[in-house]
Amino acid sequence: AQKVTQAQTEISVVEKEDVTLDCVYETRDTTYYLFWYKQPPSGELVFLIRRNSFDEQNEISGRYSWNFQKSTSSFNFTITASQVVDSAVYFCALSEMNTGFQKLVFGTGTRLLVSP
Amino acid sequence: DAMVIQNPRYQVTQFGKPVTLSCSQTLNHNVMYWYQQKSSQAPKLLFHYYDKDFNNEADTPDNFQSRRPNTSFCFLDIRSPGLGDAAMYLCATSYGGRATNTEAFFGQGTRLTVV
């Protein structure tokens, strides 16, 4: 069975602080995808990143960076110099590979509050 | 430029009165999904269509049905809504194939209230 754990329920930071959102996953599959989605108050899930299980390179995209460590089954997400617009709920998710569709198993989400 | 469009954004229905939520997409993706997200919880997959093939999750209640009349549209029917069915319903699409598949793109969701 697949499981995603986001132990941080809510994080509050002040603008310009760096913040890391933790994600730990469990799966018996040898190949899989990991994702991060952002859900602002409007409700839409906004795709941020997808990683293949065989690609452990860390990735940086602007203020966002992701640290994938297969040895610890973790896929953490860091926002550098946070902004008020980053306030949202962030979901980590996992899906099988090679099925042709994305059955996403989500973590319970981390609510990020960035204050001015 | 919305690519996955859900209507309505907010729906109020009476206890036990059938309700239909709709989703359309302009991405020409072959896979469409319906997720249920209750307050402060993670989205949970109800079912998906892979082309015309319907795939129900094992724990999706019989009260929930879906129709996909063509590639662009997908409907979620709740036959007899209960108070416990109040939630955000999220439609998503992706392209799936043997060699490649895309990430899922989500609509803005329909927030269902049952009174």
Coordinates of N, CA, C and O in Angstrom, one line a residue, chain B:
Chain B
D1 N -8.5 31.2 -20.2 CA -7.6 30.2 -20.6 C -7.7 28.9 -19.7 O -6.8 28.1 -19.8
A2 N -8.7 28.8 -18.9 CA -8.9 27.7 -18.0 C -8.9 26.4 -18.9 O -9.5 26.4 -19.9
M3 N -8.2 25.4 -18.4 CA -8.1 24.2 -19.2 C -9.0 23.1 -18.7 O -9.4 22.2 -19.4
V4 N -9.2 23.1 -17.4 CA -10.2 22.2 -16.8 C -11.2 23.0 -16.1 O -10.8 23.8 -15.1
I5 N -12.4 22.9 -16.5 CA -13.4 23.8 -16.0 C -14.5 23.1 -15.3 O -15.1 22.1 -15.9
Q6 N -14.8 23.5 -14.1 CA -15.9 22.8 -13.4 C -17.0 23.8 -13.1 O -16.8 24.9 -12.8
N7 N -18.2 23.2 -13.3 CA -19.4 24.0 -13.0 C -20.4 23.2 -12.2 O -20.5 22.0 -12.4
P8 N -21.1 23.9 -11.3 CA -20.8 25.2 -10.8 C -19.7 25.2 -9.8 O -19.2 24.2 -9.5
R9 N -19.2 26.4 -9.4 CA -18.2 26.5 -8.4 C -18.8 26.1 -7.0 O -18.1 25.6 -6.2
Y10 N -20.0 26.5 -6.8 CA -20.7 26.2 -5.5 C -22.0 25.6 -5.9 O -22.8 26.1 -6.7
Q11 N -22.4 24.6 -5.2 CA -23.6 23.9 -5.4 C -24.3 23.6 -4.0 O -23.6 23.0 -3.2
V12 N -25.5 24.0 -3.8 CA -26.2 23.6 -2.6 C -27.3 22.7 -3.0 O -28.1 23.0 -4.0
T13 N -27.4 21.5 -2.4 CA -28.5 20.6 -2.7 C -29.2 20.1 -1.4 O -28.6 20.2 -0.3
Q14 N -30.3 19.6 -1.6 CA -31.1 19.1 -0.4 C -30.7 17.7 -0.2 O -30.4 16.9 -1.1
F15 N -30.8 17.3 1.1 CA -30.6 15.9 1.5 C -31.4 15.0 0.7 O -32.6 15.2 0.6
G16 N -30.8 14.0 0.0 CA -31.5 13.0 -0.7 C -31.9 13.4 -2.2 O -32.3 12.6 -2.9
K17 N -31.6 14.7 -2.5 CA -32.0 15.1 -3.9 C -30.8 14.9 -4.8 O -29.7 15.5 -4.6
P18 N -31.0 14.2 -5.9 CA -29.9 13.9 -6.9 C -29.2 15.2 -7.4 O -29.9 16.2 -7.6
V19 N -27.9 15.2 -7.5 CA -27.2 16.3 -8.0 C -26.1 15.9 -9.0 O -25.6 14.8 -8.8
T20 N -25.9 16.7 -9.9 CA -24.8 16.4 -10.9 C -23.8 17.6 -11.0 O -24.2 18.7 -11.1
L21 N -22.6 17.2 -11.0 CA -21.5 18.2 -11.1 C -20.8 17.9 -12.5 O -20.7 16.8 -12.9
S22 N -20.4 19.0 -13.1 CA -19.8 18.8 -14.4 C -18.4 19.3 -14.5 O -18.0 20.1 -13.8
C23 N -17.7 18.7 -15.5 CA -16.3 19.0 -15.7 C -16.1 19.0 -17.2 O -16.5 18.0 -17.9
S24 N -15.4 20.0 -17.7 CA -15.0 19.9 -19.1 C -13.5 20.3 -19.3 O -12.9 21.0 -18.4
Q25 N -12.9 19.9 -20.3 CA -11.5 20.1 -20.5 C -11.2 20.5 -22.0 O -11.8 20.0 -22.9
T26 N -10.2 21.3 -22.1 CA -9.7 21.7 -23.5 C -8.4 21.2 -23.8 O -7.7 21.6 -24.8
L27 N -7.9 20.2 -23.0 CA -6.5 19.7 -23.2 C -6.5 18.5 -24.1 O -5.4 18.0 -24.4
N28 N -7.7 17.9 -24.4 CA -7.8 16.7 -25.1 C -7.1 15.5 -24.5 O -6.5 14.6 -25.1
H29 N -7.1 15.5 -23.1 CA -6.5 14.4 -22.4 C -7.4 13.2 -22.4 O -8.7 13.4 -22.3
N30 N -6.9 12.0 -22.4 CA -7.7 10.8 -22.5 C -8.1 10.3 -21.1 O -9.0 9.4 -21.0
V31 N -7.5 10.8 -20.0 CA -7.9 10.4 -18.7 C -8.5 11.5 -17.9 O -8.0 12.6 -17.9
M32 N -9.7 11.2 -17.3 CA -10.3 12.2 -16.4 C -10.6 11.5 -15.1 O -11.0 10.4 -15.0
Y33 N -10.5 12.3 -14.0 CA -10.6 11.8 -12.7 C -11.6 12.7 -11.9 O -11.7 13.9 -12.1
W34 N -12.2 12.1 -10.8 CA -12.9 12.8 -9.8 C -12.3 12.5 -8.5 O -12.2 11.3 -8.1
Y35 N -12.0 13.6 -7.7 CA -11.5 13.4 -6.4 C -12.5 14.1 -5.4 O -13.1 15.1 -5.8
Q36 N -12.6 13.6 -4.2 CA -13.4 14.2 -3.2 C -12.5 14.7 -2.1 O -11.6 14.0 -1.7
Q37 N -12.7 15.9 -1.7 CA -11.8 16.5 -0.7 C -12.7 17.1 0.4 O -13.3 18.1 0.2
K38 N -12.8 16.4 1.6 CA -13.5 16.9 2.7 C -12.7 18.0 3.4 O -11.5 18.0 3.3
S39 N -13.4 18.7 4.2 CA -12.7 19.9 4.9 C -11.5 19.5 5.6 O -11.5 18.6 6.4
S40 N -10.4 20.2 5.3 CA -9.1 20.0 6.0 C -8.5 18.6 5.8 O -7.7 18.1 6.6
Q41 N -8.9 17.9 4.7 CA -8.4 16.6 4.4 C -7.7 16.5 3.1 O -7.8 17.5 2.3
A42 N -7.1 15.4 2.8 CA -6.4 15.3 1.5 C -7.5 14.9 0.5 O -8.5 14.2 0.8
P43 N -7.3 15.2 -0.8 CA -8.1 14.7 -1.8 C -8.1 13.2 -1.9 O -7.0 12.6 -1.8
K44 N -9.2 12.6 -2.2 CA -9.3 11.2 -2.3 C -9.9 10.8 -3.7 O -11.0 11.3 -4.0
L45 N -9.3 9.9 -4.4 CA -9.8 9.5 -5.7 C -11.1 8.7 -5.6 O -11.1 7.7 -4.8
L46 N -12.1 9.1 -6.3 CA -13.3 8.4 -6.4 C -13.3 7.4 -7.5 O -13.7 6.2 -7.3
F47 N -13.0 7.9 -8.7 CA -12.9 7.0 -9.9 C -12.2 7.8 -11.0 O -12.0 9.0 -10.9
H48 N -11.9 7.1 -12.1 CA -11.4 7.8 -13.2 C -11.8 7.0 -14.5 O -12.2 5.9 -14.5
Y49 N -11.8 7.8 -15.6 CA -12.0 7.2 -16.9 C -10.7 7.2 -17.7 O -10.0 8.2 -17.7
Y50 N -10.3 6.1 -18.2 CA -9.2 5.9 -19.1 C -9.8 5.7 -20.5 O -10.3 4.6 -20.8
D51 N -9.8 6.8 -21.3 CA -10.6 6.8 -22.5 C -12.0 6.6 -22.1 O -12.6 7.3 -21.3
K52 N -12.6 5.5 -22.6 CA -14.0 5.3 -22.3 C -14.2 4.3 -21.1 O -15.3 4.0 -20.7
D53 N -13.1 3.7 -20.7 CA -13.1 2.7 -19.6 C -13.3 3.4 -18.2 O -12.4 4.1 -17.8
F54 N -14.3 3.0 -17.5 CA -14.6 3.5 -16.2 C -13.9 2.6 -15.2 O -13.9 1.4 -15.2
N55 N -13.2 3.3 -14.2 CA -12.5 2.6 -13.2 C -12.9 3.1 -11.8 O -12.5 4.3 -11.5
N56 N -13.6 2.3 -11.1 CA -14.1 2.7 -9.8 C -13.1 2.3 -8.7 O -12.5 1.2 -8.7
E57 N -12.9 3.2 -7.7 CA -12.0 2.8 -6.6 C -12.9 1.9 -5.7 O -14.1 2.1 -5.5
A58 N -12.2 1.0 -5.0 CA -12.9 -0.1 -4.3 C -13.8 0.5 -3.1 O -14.8 -0.1 -2.8
D59 N -13.4 1.6 -2.6 CA -14.1 2.1 -1.4 C -15.0 3.3 -1.8 O -15.5 4.0 -0.9
T60 N -15.2 3.5 -3.1 CA -16.2 4.6 -3.5 C -17.6 4.1 -3.3 O -18.0 3.0 -3.8
P61 N -18.4 4.9 -2.5 CA -19.8 4.4 -2.3 C -20.6 4.3 -3.6 O -20.4 5.1 -4.5
D62 N -21.6 3.4 -3.6 CA -22.5 3.2 -4.8 C -23.3 4.5 -5.1 O -23.8 4.6 -6.2
N63 N -23.4 5.3 -4.1 CA -24.1 6.6 -4.3 C -23.5 7.5 -5.3 O -24.1 8.4 -5.8
F64 N -22.3 7.3 -5.6 CA -21.5 8.1 -6.6 C -21.4 7.4 -7.9 O -21.0 6.2 -8.0
Q65 N -21.8 8.1 -9.0 CA -21.7 7.5 -10.3 C -21.0 8.6 -11.2 O -20.9 9.7 -10.8
S66 N -20.6 8.1 -12.4 CA -20.0 9.1 -13.3 C -20.3 8.7 -14.7 O -20.7 7.6 -15.0
R67 N -20.3 9.7 -15.6 CA -20.6 9.6 -17.0 C -19.6 10.4 -17.8 O -19.2 11.5 -17.4
R68 N -19.1 9.8 -18.9 CA -18.2 10.5 -19.8 C -18.8 10.4 -21.2 O -18.4 9.5 -21.9
P69 N -19.6 11.3 -21.6 CA -20.2 11.2 -23.0 C -19.3 11.4 -24.1 O -19.5 10.9 -25.2
N70 N -18.2 12.1 -23.9 CA -17.2 12.3 -24.9 C -15.9 12.7 -24.3 O -15.8 12.8 -23.0
T71 N -14.8 12.9 -25.0 CA -13.5 13.2 -24.5 C -13.5 14.4 -23.6 O -12.8 14.4 -22.6
S72 N -14.3 15.4 -23.9 CA -14.1 16.7 -23.2 C -14.9 16.8 -21.9 O -14.6 17.6 -21.1
F73 N -16.0 16.0 -21.8 CA -16.9 16.2 -20.6 C -16.9 15.0 -19.7 O -16.8 13.8 -20.2
C74 N -17.0 15.3 -18.5 CA -17.2 14.2 -17.5 C -18.2 14.7 -16.4 O -18.0 15.9 -16.0
F75 N -19.1 13.9 -15.9 CA -20.1 14.3 -14.9 C -19.9 13.4 -13.7 O -19.6 12.2 -13.8
L76 N -20.2 14.0 -12.6 CA -20.3 13.2 -11.3 C -21.7 13.3 -10.8 O -22.2 14.4 -10.7
D77 N -22.4 12.2 -10.7 CA -23.7 12.1 -10.2 C -23.7 11.6 -8.8 O -23.2 10.5 -8.5
I78 N -24.4 12.3 -7.9 CA -24.6 11.8 -6.6 C -26.1 11.5 -6.4 O -26.9 12.4 -6.5
R79 N -26.5 10.3 -6.3 CA -27.9 9.8 -6.4 C -28.7 10.3 -5.2 O -29.8 10.8 -5.4
S80 N -28.2 10.2 -4.1 CA -28.9 10.6 -2.9 C -27.9 11.2 -1.9 O -27.4 10.5 -1.0
P81 N -27.7 12.5 -2.0 CA -26.6 13.1 -1.2 C -27.0 13.1 0.3 O -28.1 13.4 0.7
G82 N -26.0 12.7 1.1 CA -26.2 12.8 2.5 C -25.3 13.9 3.1 O -24.5 14.5 2.3
L83 N -25.5 14.2 4.3 CA -24.7 15.3 4.9 C -23.2 15.0 4.9 O -22.4 16.0 4.7
G84 N -22.9 13.8 4.9 CA -21.5 13.4 4.8 C -20.8 13.5 3.5 O -19.6 13.4 3.3
D85 N -21.6 13.9 2.5 CA -21.1 14.0 1.1 C -20.7 15.5 0.8 O -20.2 15.8 -0.2
A86 N -21.0 16.4 1.8 CA -20.6 17.7 1.7 C -19.0 17.8 1.6 O -18.3 17.3 2.5
A87 N -18.5 18.4 0.5 CA -17.1 18.4 0.3 C -16.8 19.2 -1.0 O -17.7 19.7 -1.6
M88 N -15.5 19.4 -1.2 CA -15.0 19.9 -2.5 C -14.8 18.8 -3.4 O -14.2 17.8 -3.1
Y89 N -15.4 18.9 -4.6 CA -15.2 17.8 -5.6 C -14.3 18.4 -6.7 O -14.6 19.4 -7.4
L90 N -13.2 17.7 -6.9 CA -12.1 18.2 -7.9 C -12.1 17.2 -9.1 O -12.0 16.0 -8.9
C91 N -12.1 17.8 -10.2 CA -12.0 17.1 -11.5 C -10.5 17.3 -11.9 O -10.0 18.4 -11.8
A92 N -9.9 16.3 -12.5 CA -8.6 16.4 -13.0 C -8.5 15.6 -14.3 O -9.3 14.7 -14.6
T93 N -7.5 16.0 -15.1 CA -7.2 15.3 -16.4 C -5.7 15.0 -16.5 O -4.9 15.7 -15.9
S94 N -5.4 14.0 -17.3 CA -4.0 13.8 -17.7 C -4.0 13.1 -19.0 O -5.0 12.5 -19.4
Y95 N -2.8 13.1 -19.6 CA -2.6 12.3 -20.8 C -1.9 11.0 -20.4 O -0.8 11.1 -19.8
G96 N -2.4 9.9 -20.7 CA -1.8 8.6 -20.3 C -1.6 7.7 -21.5 O -2.5 7.6 -22.3
G97 N -0.4 7.1 -21.6 CA -0.1 6.2 -22.7 C 1.0 5.2 -22.2 O 1.5 5.3 -21.1
R98 N 1.4 4.3 -23.1 CA 2.4 3.3 -22.8 C 3.7 4.0 -22.5 O 4.4 3.6 -21.5
A99 N 4.1 4.9 -23.4 CA 5.4 5.4 -23.3 C 5.5 6.7 -22.4 O 6.6 7.0 -21.9
T100 N 4.4 7.4 -22.2 CA 4.5 8.6 -21.5 C 3.2 8.9 -20.9 O 2.2 8.4 -21.3
N101 N 3.3 9.7 -19.9 CA 2.0 10.3 -19.3 C 2.3 11.6 -18.6 O 3.5 11.8 -18.1
T102 N 1.4 12.4 -18.6 CA 1.6 13.8 -18.0 C 1.1 13.8 -16.6 O 0.5 12.9 -16.1
E103 N 1.5 14.9 -15.9 CA 0.9 15.1 -14.6 C -0.6 15.4 -14.7 O -1.0 15.7 -15.8
A104 N -1.3 15.4 -13.6 CA -2.7 15.7 -13.6 C -2.9 17.2 -13.5 O -2.2 17.9 -12.7
F105 N -3.8 17.7 -14.3 CA -4.2 19.1 -14.2 C -5.6 19.2 -13.6 O -6.5 18.5 -14.0
F106 N -5.8 20.0 -12.6 CA -7.0 20.1 -11.8 C -7.8 21.3 -12.2 O -7.3 22.4 -12.5
G107 N -9.1 21.1 -12.0 CA -10.0 22.3 -12.1 C -10.1 23.0 -10.8 O -9.5 22.6 -9.8
Q108 N -10.9 24.0 -10.7 CA -11.0 24.8 -9.5 C -11.9 24.2 -8.4 O -12.0 24.7 -7.3
G109 N -12.6 23.1 -8.8 CA -13.4 22.4 -7.9 C -14.8 22.9 -7.8 O -15.1 24.1 -8.1
T110 N -15.7 22.1 -7.3 CA -17.1 22.5 -7.0 C -17.3 22.2 -5.5 O -17.1 21.0 -5.1
R111 N -17.7 23.2 -4.8 CA -17.9 23.0 -3.3 C -19.4 22.7 -3.1 O -20.3 23.5 -3.4
L112 N -19.6 21.5 -2.7 CA -21.0 21.0 -2.5 C -21.4 21.1 -1.0 O -20.7 20.6 -0.1
T113 N -22.6 21.7 -0.8 CA -23.2 21.8 0.5 C -24.5 21.1 0.4 O -25.3 21.2 -0.5
V114 N -24.7 20.3 1.5 CA -26.0 19.5 1.6 C -26.8 20.0 2.8 O -26.3 20.0 3.9
V115 N -28.0 20.4 2.5 CA -28.8 21.0 3.5 C -30.1 20.1 3.8 O -30.4 19.3 3.0

